[in-house]
Short mmCIF file of C-alpha atoms in Angstrom, two decimals:
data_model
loop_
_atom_site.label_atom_id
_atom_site.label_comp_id
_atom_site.label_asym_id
_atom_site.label_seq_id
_atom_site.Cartn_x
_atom_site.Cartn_y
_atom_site.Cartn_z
CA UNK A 1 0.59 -28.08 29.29
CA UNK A 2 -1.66 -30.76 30.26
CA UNK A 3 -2.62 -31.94 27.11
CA UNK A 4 1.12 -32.04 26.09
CA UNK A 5 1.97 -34.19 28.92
CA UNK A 6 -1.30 -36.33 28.34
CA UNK A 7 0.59 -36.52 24.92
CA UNK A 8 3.80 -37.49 26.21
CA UNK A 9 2.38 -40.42 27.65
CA UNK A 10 0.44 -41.69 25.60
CA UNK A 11 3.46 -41.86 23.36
CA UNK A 12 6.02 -43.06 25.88
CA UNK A 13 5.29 -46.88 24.52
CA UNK A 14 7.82 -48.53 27.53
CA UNK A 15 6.75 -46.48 30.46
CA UNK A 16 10.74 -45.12 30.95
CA UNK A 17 9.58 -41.41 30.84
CA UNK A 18 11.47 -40.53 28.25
CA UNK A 19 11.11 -40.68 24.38
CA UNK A 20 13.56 -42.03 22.17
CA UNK A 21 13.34 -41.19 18.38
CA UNK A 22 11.00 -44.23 17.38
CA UNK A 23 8.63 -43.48 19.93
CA UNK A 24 8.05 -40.39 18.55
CA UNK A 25 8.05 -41.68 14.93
CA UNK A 26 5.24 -43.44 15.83
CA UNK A 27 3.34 -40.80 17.86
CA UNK A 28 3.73 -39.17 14.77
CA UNK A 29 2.25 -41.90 12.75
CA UNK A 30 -0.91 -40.55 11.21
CA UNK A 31 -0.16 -36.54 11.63
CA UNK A 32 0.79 -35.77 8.04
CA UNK A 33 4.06 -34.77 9.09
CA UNK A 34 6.90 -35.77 6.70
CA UNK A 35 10.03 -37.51 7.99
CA UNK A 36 12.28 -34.35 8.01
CA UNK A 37 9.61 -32.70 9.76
CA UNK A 38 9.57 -35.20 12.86
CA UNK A 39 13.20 -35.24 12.75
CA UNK A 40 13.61 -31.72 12.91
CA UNK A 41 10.93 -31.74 15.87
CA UNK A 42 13.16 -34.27 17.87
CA UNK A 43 16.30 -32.57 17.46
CA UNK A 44 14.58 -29.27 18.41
CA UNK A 45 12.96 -30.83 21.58
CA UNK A 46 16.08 -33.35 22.71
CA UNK A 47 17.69 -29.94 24.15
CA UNK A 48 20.90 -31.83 25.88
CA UNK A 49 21.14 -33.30 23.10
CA UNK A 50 21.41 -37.04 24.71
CA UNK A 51 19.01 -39.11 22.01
CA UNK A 52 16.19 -38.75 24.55
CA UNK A 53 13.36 -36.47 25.26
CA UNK A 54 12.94 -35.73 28.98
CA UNK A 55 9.08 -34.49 30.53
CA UNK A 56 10.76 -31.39 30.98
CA UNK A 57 12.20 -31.00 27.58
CA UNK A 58 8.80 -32.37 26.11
CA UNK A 59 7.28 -29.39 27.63
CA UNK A 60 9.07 -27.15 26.98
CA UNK A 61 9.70 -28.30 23.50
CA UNK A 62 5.71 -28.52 22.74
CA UNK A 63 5.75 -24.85 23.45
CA UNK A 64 8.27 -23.93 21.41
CA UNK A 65 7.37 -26.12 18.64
CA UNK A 66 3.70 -24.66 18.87
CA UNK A 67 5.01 -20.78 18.75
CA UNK A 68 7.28 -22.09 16.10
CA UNK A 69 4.69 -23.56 13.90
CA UNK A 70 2.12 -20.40 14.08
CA UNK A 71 4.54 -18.27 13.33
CA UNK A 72 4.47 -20.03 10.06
CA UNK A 73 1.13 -19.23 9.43
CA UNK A 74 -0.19 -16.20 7.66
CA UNK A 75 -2.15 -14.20 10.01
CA UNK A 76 -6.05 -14.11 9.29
CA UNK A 77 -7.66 -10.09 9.47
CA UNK A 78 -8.41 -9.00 12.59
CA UNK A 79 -5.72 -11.85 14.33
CA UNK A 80 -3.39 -11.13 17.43
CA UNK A 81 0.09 -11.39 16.16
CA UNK A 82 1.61 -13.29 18.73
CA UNK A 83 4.61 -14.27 17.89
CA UNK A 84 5.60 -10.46 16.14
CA UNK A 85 7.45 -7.41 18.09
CA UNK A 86 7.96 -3.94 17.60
CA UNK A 87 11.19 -2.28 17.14
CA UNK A 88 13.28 0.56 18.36
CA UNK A 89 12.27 2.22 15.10
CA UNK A 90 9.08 1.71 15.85
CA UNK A 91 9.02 3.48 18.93
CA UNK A 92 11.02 6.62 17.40
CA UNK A 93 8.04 7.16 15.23
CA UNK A 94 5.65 6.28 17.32
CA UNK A 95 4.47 9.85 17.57
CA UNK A 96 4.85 10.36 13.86
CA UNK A 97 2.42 7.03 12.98
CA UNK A 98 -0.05 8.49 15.50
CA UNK A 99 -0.52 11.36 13.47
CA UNK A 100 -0.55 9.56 10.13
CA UNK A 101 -3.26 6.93 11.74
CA UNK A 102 -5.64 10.25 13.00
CA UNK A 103 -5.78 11.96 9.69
CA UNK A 104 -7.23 15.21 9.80
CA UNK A 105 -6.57 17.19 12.72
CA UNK A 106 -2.65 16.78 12.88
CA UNK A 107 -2.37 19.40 14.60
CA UNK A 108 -4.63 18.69 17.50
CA UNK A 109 -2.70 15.18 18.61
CA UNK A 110 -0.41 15.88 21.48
CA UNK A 111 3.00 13.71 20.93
CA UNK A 112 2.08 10.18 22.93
CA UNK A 113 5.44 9.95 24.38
CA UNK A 114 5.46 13.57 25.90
CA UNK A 115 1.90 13.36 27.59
CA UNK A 116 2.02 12.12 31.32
CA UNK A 117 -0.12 8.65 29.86
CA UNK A 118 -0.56 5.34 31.51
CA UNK A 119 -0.26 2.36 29.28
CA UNK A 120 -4.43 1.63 29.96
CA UNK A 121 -5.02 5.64 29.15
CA UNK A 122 -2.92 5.16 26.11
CA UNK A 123 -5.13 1.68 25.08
CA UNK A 124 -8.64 3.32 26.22
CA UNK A 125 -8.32 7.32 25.88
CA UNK A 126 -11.20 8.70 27.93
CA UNK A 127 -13.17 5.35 28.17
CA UNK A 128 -15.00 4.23 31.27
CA UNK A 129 -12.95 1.00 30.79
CA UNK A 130 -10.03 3.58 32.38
CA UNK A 131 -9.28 2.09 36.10
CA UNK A 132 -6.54 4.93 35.74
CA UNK A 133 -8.64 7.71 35.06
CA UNK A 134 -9.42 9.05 31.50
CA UNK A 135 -6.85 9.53 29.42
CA UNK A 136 -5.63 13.45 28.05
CA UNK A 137 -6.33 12.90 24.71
CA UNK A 138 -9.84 10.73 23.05
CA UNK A 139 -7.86 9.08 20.25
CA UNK A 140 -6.75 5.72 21.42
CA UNK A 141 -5.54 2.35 20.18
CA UNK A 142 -9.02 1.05 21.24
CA UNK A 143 -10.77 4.00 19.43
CA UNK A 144 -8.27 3.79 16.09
CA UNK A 145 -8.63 -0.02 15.75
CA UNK A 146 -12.47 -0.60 16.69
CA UNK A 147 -13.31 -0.14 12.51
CA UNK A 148 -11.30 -2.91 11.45
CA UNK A 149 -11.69 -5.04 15.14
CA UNK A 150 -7.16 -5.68 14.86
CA UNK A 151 -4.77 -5.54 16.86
CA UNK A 152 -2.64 -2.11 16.13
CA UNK A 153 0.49 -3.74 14.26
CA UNK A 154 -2.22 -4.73 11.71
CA UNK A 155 -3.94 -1.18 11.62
CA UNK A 156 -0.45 -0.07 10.69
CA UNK A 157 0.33 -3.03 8.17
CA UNK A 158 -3.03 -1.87 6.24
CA UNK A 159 -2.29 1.95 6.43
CA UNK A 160 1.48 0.71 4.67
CA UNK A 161 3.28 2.31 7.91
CA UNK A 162 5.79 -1.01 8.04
CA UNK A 163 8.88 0.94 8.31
CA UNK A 164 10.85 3.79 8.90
CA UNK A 165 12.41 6.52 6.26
CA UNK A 166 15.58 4.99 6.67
CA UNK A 167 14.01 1.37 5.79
CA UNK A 168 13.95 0.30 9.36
CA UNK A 169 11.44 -2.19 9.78
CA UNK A 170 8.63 -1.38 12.54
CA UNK A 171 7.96 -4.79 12.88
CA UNK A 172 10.22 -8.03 13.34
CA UNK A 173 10.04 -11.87 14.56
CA UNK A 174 9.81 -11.23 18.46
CA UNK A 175 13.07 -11.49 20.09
CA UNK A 176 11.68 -10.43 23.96
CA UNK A 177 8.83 -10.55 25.84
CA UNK A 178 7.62 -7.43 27.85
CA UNK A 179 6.01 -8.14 31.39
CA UNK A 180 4.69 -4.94 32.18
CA UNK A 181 1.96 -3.33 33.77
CA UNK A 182 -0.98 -0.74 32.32
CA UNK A 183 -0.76 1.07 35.21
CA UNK A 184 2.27 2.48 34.89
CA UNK A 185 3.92 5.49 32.97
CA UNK A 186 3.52 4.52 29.01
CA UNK A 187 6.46 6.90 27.81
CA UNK A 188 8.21 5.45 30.59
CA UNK A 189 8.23 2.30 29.65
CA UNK A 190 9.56 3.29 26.24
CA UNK A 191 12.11 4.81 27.40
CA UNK A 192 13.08 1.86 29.95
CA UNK A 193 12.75 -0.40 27.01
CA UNK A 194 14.92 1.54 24.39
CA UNK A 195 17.76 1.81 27.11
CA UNK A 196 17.39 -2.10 27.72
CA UNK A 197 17.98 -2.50 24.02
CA UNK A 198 20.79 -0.24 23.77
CA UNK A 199 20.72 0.90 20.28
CA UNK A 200 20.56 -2.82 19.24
CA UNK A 201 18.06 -2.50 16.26
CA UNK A 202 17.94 -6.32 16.00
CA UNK A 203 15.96 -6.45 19.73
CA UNK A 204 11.92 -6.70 18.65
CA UNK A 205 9.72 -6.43 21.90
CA UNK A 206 6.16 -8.27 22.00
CA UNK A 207 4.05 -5.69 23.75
CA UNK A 208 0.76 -6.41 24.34
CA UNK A 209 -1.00 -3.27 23.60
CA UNK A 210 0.08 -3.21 19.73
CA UNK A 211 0.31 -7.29 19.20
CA UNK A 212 -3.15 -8.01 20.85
CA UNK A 213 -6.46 -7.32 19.48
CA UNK A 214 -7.47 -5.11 22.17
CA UNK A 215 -11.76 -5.72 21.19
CA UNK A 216 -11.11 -10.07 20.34
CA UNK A 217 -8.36 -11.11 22.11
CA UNK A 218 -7.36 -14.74 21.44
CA UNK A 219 -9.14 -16.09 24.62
CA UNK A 220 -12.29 -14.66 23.21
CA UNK A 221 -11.93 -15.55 19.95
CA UNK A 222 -14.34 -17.82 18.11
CA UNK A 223 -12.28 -20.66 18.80
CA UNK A 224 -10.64 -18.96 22.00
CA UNK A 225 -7.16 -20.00 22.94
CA UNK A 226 -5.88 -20.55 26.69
CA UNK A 227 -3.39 -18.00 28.13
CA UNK A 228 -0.50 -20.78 27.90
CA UNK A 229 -1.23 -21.05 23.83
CA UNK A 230 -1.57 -17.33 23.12
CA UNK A 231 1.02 -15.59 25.34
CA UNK A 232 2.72 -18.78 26.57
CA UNK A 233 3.59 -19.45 22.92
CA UNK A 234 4.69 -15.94 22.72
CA UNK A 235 7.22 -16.02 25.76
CA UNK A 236 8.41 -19.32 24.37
CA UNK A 237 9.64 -18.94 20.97
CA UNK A 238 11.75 -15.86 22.39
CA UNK A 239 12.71 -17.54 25.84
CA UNK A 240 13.48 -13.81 26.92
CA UNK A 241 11.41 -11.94 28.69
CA UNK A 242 12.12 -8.48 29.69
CA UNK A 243 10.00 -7.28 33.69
CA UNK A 244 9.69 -4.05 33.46
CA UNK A 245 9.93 -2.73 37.45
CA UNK A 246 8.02 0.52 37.92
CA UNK A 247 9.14 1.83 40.28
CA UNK A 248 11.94 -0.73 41.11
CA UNK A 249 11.99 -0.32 44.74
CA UNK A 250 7.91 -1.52 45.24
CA UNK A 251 6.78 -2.54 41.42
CA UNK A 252 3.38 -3.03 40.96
CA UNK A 253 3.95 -5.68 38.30
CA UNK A 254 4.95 -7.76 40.69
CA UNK A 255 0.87 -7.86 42.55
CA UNK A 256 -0.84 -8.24 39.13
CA UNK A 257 -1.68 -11.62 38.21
CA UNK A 258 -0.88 -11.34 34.16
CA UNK A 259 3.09 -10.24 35.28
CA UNK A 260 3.27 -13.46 38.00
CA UNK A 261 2.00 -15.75 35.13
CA UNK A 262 4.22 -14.21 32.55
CA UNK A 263 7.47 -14.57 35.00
CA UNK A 264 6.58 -18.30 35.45
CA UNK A 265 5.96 -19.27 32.46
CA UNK A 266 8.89 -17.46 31.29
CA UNK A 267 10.96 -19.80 33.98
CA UNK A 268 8.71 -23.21 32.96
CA UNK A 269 9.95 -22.88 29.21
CA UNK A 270 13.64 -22.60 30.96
CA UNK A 271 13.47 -18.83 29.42
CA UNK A 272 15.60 -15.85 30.69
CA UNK A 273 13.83 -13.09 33.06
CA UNK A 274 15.41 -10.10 32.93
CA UNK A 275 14.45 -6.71 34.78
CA UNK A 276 14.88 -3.39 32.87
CA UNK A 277 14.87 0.05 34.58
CA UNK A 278 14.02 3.40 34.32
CA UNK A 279 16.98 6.01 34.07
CA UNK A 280 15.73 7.49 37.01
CA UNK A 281 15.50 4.04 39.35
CA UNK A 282 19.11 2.90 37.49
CA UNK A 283 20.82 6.43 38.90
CA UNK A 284 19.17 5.79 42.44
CA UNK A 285 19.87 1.84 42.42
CA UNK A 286 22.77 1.45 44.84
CA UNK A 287 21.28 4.10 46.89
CA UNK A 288 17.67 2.44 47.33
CA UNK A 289 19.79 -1.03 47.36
CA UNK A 290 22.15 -0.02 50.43
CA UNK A 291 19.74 2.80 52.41
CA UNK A 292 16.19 0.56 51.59
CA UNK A 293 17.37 -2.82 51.38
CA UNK A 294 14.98 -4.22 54.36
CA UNK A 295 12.26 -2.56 52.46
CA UNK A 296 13.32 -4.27 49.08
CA UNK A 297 13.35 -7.59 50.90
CA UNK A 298 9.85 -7.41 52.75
CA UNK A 299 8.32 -6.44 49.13
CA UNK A 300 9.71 -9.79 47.56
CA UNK A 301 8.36 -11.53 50.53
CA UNK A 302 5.12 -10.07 49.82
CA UNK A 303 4.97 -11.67 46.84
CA UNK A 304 1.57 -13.69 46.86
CA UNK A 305 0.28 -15.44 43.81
CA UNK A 306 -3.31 -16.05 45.38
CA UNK A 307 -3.82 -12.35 46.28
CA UNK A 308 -2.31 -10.59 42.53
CA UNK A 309 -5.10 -8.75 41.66
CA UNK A 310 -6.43 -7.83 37.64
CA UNK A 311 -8.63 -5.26 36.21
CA UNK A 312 -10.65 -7.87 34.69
CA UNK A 313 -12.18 -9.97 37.65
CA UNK A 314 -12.59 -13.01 35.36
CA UNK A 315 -9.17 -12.95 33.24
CA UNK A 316 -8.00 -12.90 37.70
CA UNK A 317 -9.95 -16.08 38.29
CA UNK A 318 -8.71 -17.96 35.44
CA UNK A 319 -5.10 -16.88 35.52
CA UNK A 320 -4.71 -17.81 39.36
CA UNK A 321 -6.32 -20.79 38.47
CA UNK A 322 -3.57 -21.48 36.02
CA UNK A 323 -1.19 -20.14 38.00
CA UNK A 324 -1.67 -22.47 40.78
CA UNK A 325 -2.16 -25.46 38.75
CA UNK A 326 1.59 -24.88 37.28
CA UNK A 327 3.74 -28.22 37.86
CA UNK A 328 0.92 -29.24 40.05
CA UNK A 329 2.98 -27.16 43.18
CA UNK A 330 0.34 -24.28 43.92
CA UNK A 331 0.57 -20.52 45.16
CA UNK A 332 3.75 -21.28 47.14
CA UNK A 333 6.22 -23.01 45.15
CA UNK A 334 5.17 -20.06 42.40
CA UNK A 335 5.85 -17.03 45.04
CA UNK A 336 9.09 -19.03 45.68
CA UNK A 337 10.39 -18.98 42.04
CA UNK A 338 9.39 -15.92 41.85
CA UNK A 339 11.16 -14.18 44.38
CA UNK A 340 14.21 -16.62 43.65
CA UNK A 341 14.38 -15.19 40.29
CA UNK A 342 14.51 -11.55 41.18
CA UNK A 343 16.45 -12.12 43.58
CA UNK A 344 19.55 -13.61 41.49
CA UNK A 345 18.62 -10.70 39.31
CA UNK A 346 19.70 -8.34 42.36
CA UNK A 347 22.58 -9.98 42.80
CA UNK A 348 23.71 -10.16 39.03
CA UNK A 349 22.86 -6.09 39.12
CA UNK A 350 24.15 -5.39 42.26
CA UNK A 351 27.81 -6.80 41.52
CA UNK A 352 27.39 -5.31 37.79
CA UNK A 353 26.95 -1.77 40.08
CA UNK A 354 29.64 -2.64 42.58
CA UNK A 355 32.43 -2.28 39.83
CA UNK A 356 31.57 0.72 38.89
CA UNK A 357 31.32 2.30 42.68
CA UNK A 358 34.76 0.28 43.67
CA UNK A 359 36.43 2.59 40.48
CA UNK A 360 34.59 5.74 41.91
CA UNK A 361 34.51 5.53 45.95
CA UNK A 362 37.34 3.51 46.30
CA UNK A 363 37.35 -0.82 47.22
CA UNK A 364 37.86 0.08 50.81
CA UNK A 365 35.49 2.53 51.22
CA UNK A 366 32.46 2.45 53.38
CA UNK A 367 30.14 2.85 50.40
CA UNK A 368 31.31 -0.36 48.99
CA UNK A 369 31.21 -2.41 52.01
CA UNK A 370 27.74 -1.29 52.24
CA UNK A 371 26.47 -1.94 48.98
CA UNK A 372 28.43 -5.56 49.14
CA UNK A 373 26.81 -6.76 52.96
CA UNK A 374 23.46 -6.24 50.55
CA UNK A 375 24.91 -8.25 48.21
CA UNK A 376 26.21 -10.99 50.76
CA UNK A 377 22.58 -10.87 52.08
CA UNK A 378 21.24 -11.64 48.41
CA UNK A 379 23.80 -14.43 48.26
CA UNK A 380 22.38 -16.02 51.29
CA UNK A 381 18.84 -15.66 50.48
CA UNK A 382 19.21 -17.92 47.17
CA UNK A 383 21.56 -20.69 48.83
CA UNK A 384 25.02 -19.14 47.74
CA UNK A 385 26.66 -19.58 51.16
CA UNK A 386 29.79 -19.12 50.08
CA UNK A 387 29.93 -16.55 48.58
CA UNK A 388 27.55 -14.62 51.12
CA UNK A 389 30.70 -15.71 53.10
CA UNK A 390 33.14 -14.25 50.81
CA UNK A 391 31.23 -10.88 50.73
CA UNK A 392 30.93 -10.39 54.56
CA UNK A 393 34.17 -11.10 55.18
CA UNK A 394 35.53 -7.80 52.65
CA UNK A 395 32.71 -5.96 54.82
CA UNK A 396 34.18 -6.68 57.85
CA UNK A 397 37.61 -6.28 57.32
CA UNK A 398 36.36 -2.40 56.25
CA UNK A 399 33.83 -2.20 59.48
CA UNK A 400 36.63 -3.09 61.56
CA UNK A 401 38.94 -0.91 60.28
CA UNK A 402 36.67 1.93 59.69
CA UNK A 403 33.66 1.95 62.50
CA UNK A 404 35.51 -0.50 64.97
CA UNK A 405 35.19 -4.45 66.87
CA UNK A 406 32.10 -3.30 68.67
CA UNK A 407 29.75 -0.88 66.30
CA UNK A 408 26.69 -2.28 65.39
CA UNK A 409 27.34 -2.68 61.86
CA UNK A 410 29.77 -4.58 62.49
CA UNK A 411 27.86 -7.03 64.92
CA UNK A 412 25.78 -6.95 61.93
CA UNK A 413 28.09 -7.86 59.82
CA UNK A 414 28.98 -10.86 62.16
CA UNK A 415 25.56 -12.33 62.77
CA UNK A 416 25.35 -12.56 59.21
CA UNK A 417 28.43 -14.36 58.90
CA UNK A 418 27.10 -16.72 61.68
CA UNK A 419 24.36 -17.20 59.39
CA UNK A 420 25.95 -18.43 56.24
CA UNK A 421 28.06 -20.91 58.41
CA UNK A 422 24.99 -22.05 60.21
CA UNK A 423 23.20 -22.81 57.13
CA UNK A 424 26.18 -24.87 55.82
CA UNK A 425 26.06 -26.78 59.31
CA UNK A 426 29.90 -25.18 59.87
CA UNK A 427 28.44 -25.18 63.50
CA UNK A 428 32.19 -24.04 64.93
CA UNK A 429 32.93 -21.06 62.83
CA UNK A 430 29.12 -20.44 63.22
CA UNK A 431 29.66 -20.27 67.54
CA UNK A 432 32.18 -18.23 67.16
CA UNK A 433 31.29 -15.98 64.92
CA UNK A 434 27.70 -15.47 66.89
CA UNK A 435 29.92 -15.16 70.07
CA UNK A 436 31.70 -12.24 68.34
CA UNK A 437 28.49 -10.76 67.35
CA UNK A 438 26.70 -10.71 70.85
CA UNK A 439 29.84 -9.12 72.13
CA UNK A 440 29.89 -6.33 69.81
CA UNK A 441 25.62 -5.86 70.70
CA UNK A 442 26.61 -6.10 74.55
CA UNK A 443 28.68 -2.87 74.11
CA UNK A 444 26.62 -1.22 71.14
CA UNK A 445 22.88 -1.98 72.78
CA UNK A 446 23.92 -3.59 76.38
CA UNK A 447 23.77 -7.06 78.08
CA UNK A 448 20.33 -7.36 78.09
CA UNK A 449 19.08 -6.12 74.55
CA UNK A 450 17.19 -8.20 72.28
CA UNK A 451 19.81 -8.50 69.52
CA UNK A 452 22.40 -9.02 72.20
CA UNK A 453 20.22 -11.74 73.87
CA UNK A 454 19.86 -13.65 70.39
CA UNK A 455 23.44 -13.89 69.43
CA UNK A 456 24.28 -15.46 72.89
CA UNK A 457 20.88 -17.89 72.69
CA UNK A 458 22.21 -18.99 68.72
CA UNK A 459 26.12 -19.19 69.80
CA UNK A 460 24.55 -21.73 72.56
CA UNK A 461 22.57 -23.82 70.21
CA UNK A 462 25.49 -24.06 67.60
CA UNK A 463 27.76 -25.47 70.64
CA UNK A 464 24.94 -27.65 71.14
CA UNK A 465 24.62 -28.90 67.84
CA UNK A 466 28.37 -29.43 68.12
CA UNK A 467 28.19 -31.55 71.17
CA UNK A 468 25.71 -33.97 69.48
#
């Protein structure tokens, strides 16, 4: 990204920081590129479409335009194939092109996605490299590629295994990028990945362990390529990329530096970050949402850039490094964005699963009013005020009716409201509703308890506030 913006202004002739169309014909001046070529470029960059090319655009247009343009290219042997994803099909038969890759021995190749198999196990087999443990079987993608020194898409390409029976292809233009981590379950993740995709046979998943050449990956290459040009490029051209949250409620993707860098990168190209989920976590999520929602909140605060951690100790060093030096805002403003993002993914899950429990338990039920003062909380944490506001007051029209003025869940209910006003500076609605909460603490806890002592001391400072 540096050298794009050290591009952008050299090129930005009047100092305006933008680029108009002539300023970019004549940055262009001397590149080889043909006028329908820089044309195309501009109208692919100028994403609001205004006649101008913003910083912001610029960089996220060089991306794009880079993945773009190698994806053009015809992969040279033994290449990463960055910009190229796997398909459902692909994972049906994964067992089935196991077998076909050993050879001899069918027989004596457990199925892959029926052995209890990290993703590193499943990359290294019984290898030292294993931080997981040797793996249950010796054939790996390590061990099947080290011959031909290629990523496993091309091992498959050579041995003509490019599609199913049916003609499926195996392998298509990516479509999303998979943030995952090696530690994990691998026929887990397939699973979790063919229920994101939902039968759609158009959805082709970059995944590092087939698309990367596990022995020359493309920072080590002769001519090596930074993280931002090799996976950047490959998180730009889809803009979608898919976190895969084992488990949900304390993922471990979300300490390892390669995951952080993948999320913001995903968010610097303006990309979508989705979260996908096991069967198992999506059956317990409005359980683990309502009953361990303080735990779910301290693990996003826990987020820390400068302390994700990576098997490799020098692929760590560099990645922080990078991570850090993103929009020149360091550690914190990344563990912000971070957290901001799955956060609003909470929230978009959260009211996606609230539908479906209003039609089962009932709108007025106390299951619903539980699962939505999560979601109010949500709200609040990423700035939506109003409708945290909207959500706590359904909760505590059910609390009030159903548990009564002065149980603690409702006081709870009313601090939070307190809150939301607070942060809007509605400093009268705020006093009163703080008021109403210390009350309801008073008779729940008594006069003198902690929570009852901080409803009174925050009702006082919003009457303060007022008399300013």
């Amino acid at each position: 990204m540096d050298r794009s913006r050290a591009v952008f202004e050299r090129w930005d002739l009047n100092g305006d920081g933008v680029l108009d169309f002539t300023e970019v014909v004549a940055g262009c001046l001397g590149t080889g590129m043909e006028p329908e070529e820089v044309s195309a470029m501009f109208e692919q960059m100028d994403v609001n479409g205004d006649g101008e090319i913003s910083l912001d655009e610029w960089l996220s247009g060089a991306a794009v335009y880079k993945a773009n343009a190698y994806a053009a290219v015809v992969p040279t042997p033994g290449s990463s194939r960055l910009t190229t994803g796997v398909t459902l099909a692909f994972f049906k038969d994964l067992p089935s092109i196991f077998l076909k890759l050993k050879g001899g021995g069918v027989k004596k190749l457990p199925n892959v996605l029926e052995q209890d198999i990290t993703t590193e196990q499943l990359v290294f087999g019984q290898s030292a490299r294993n931080t997981t443990g040797p793996g249950p079987t010796e054939w790996c993608i390590a061990g099947a590629t080290e011959k031909g020194r290629c990523c496993f898409i091309e091992l498959c390409e050579l041995a003509g295994l490019t599609a199913a029976a049916n003609g499926s292809p195996y392998f298509a233009p990516v479509t999303h990028f998979v943030s995952h981590t090696w530690g994990a379950n691998f026929p887990q993740l397939v699973t979790t990945l063919e229920l994101y995709a939902a039968g759609d046979n158009k959805t082709s998943f970059f995944l590092d362990v087939f698309a990367i050449n596990q022995h020359v990956p493309p920072w080590r290459e002769s001519t090596p390529k930074t993280y931002d040009e090799a996976l950047g490029a490959s998180i730009a051209v889809c803009r979608r990329t898919v976190l895969v949250l084992q488990p949900w409620v304390k993922p471990t993707s979300l300490t390892r530096a390669w995951c952080l860098f993948e999320i913001t990168t995903t968010l610097d190209v303006g990309g979508t970050l989705d979260v996908a989920l096991s069967q198992a976590d999506r059956e317990l999520f409005v359980e683990t949402l309502t009953e361990n929602f303080s735990d779910i909140m301290q693990n996003l605060s826990d987020i820390d850039a400068s302390k994700a951690t990576a098997t490799v100790l020098e692929d760590r060093d560099t990645i922080l490094k990078l991570i850090e030096s993103k929009n020149g805002k360091g550690f914190r403003a990344v563990n912000e964005a971070v957290m901001g993002a799955i956060r609003a993914w909470l929230v978009e899950a959260a009211s996606a699963a609230l539908t479906g429990l209003e039609e089962s338990a009932g709108a007025a039920s106390t299951e619903v009013a539980n699962l939505m003062h999560s979601i109010g909380t949500l709200y609040t944490s990423i700035g939506r005020y109003k409708d945290a506001l909207d959500a706590f007051g359904r909760v505590l029209e059910v609390r009030r009716q159903v548990l009564g003025e002065q149980h603690p869940e409702t006081a709870d209910t009313m601090y939070n409201m307190a809150n939301a006003y607070e942060q809007q500076e509605q400093y009268e609605p705020a006093a009163a509703s703080y008021d109403l909460a210390g009350d309801a603490y008073a008779v729940a806890y008594g006069v003198v308890h902690d929570e009852t002592l901080d409803a009174r001391k925050l009702a006082a400072a919003m009457r303060e506030k007022l008399a300013i």
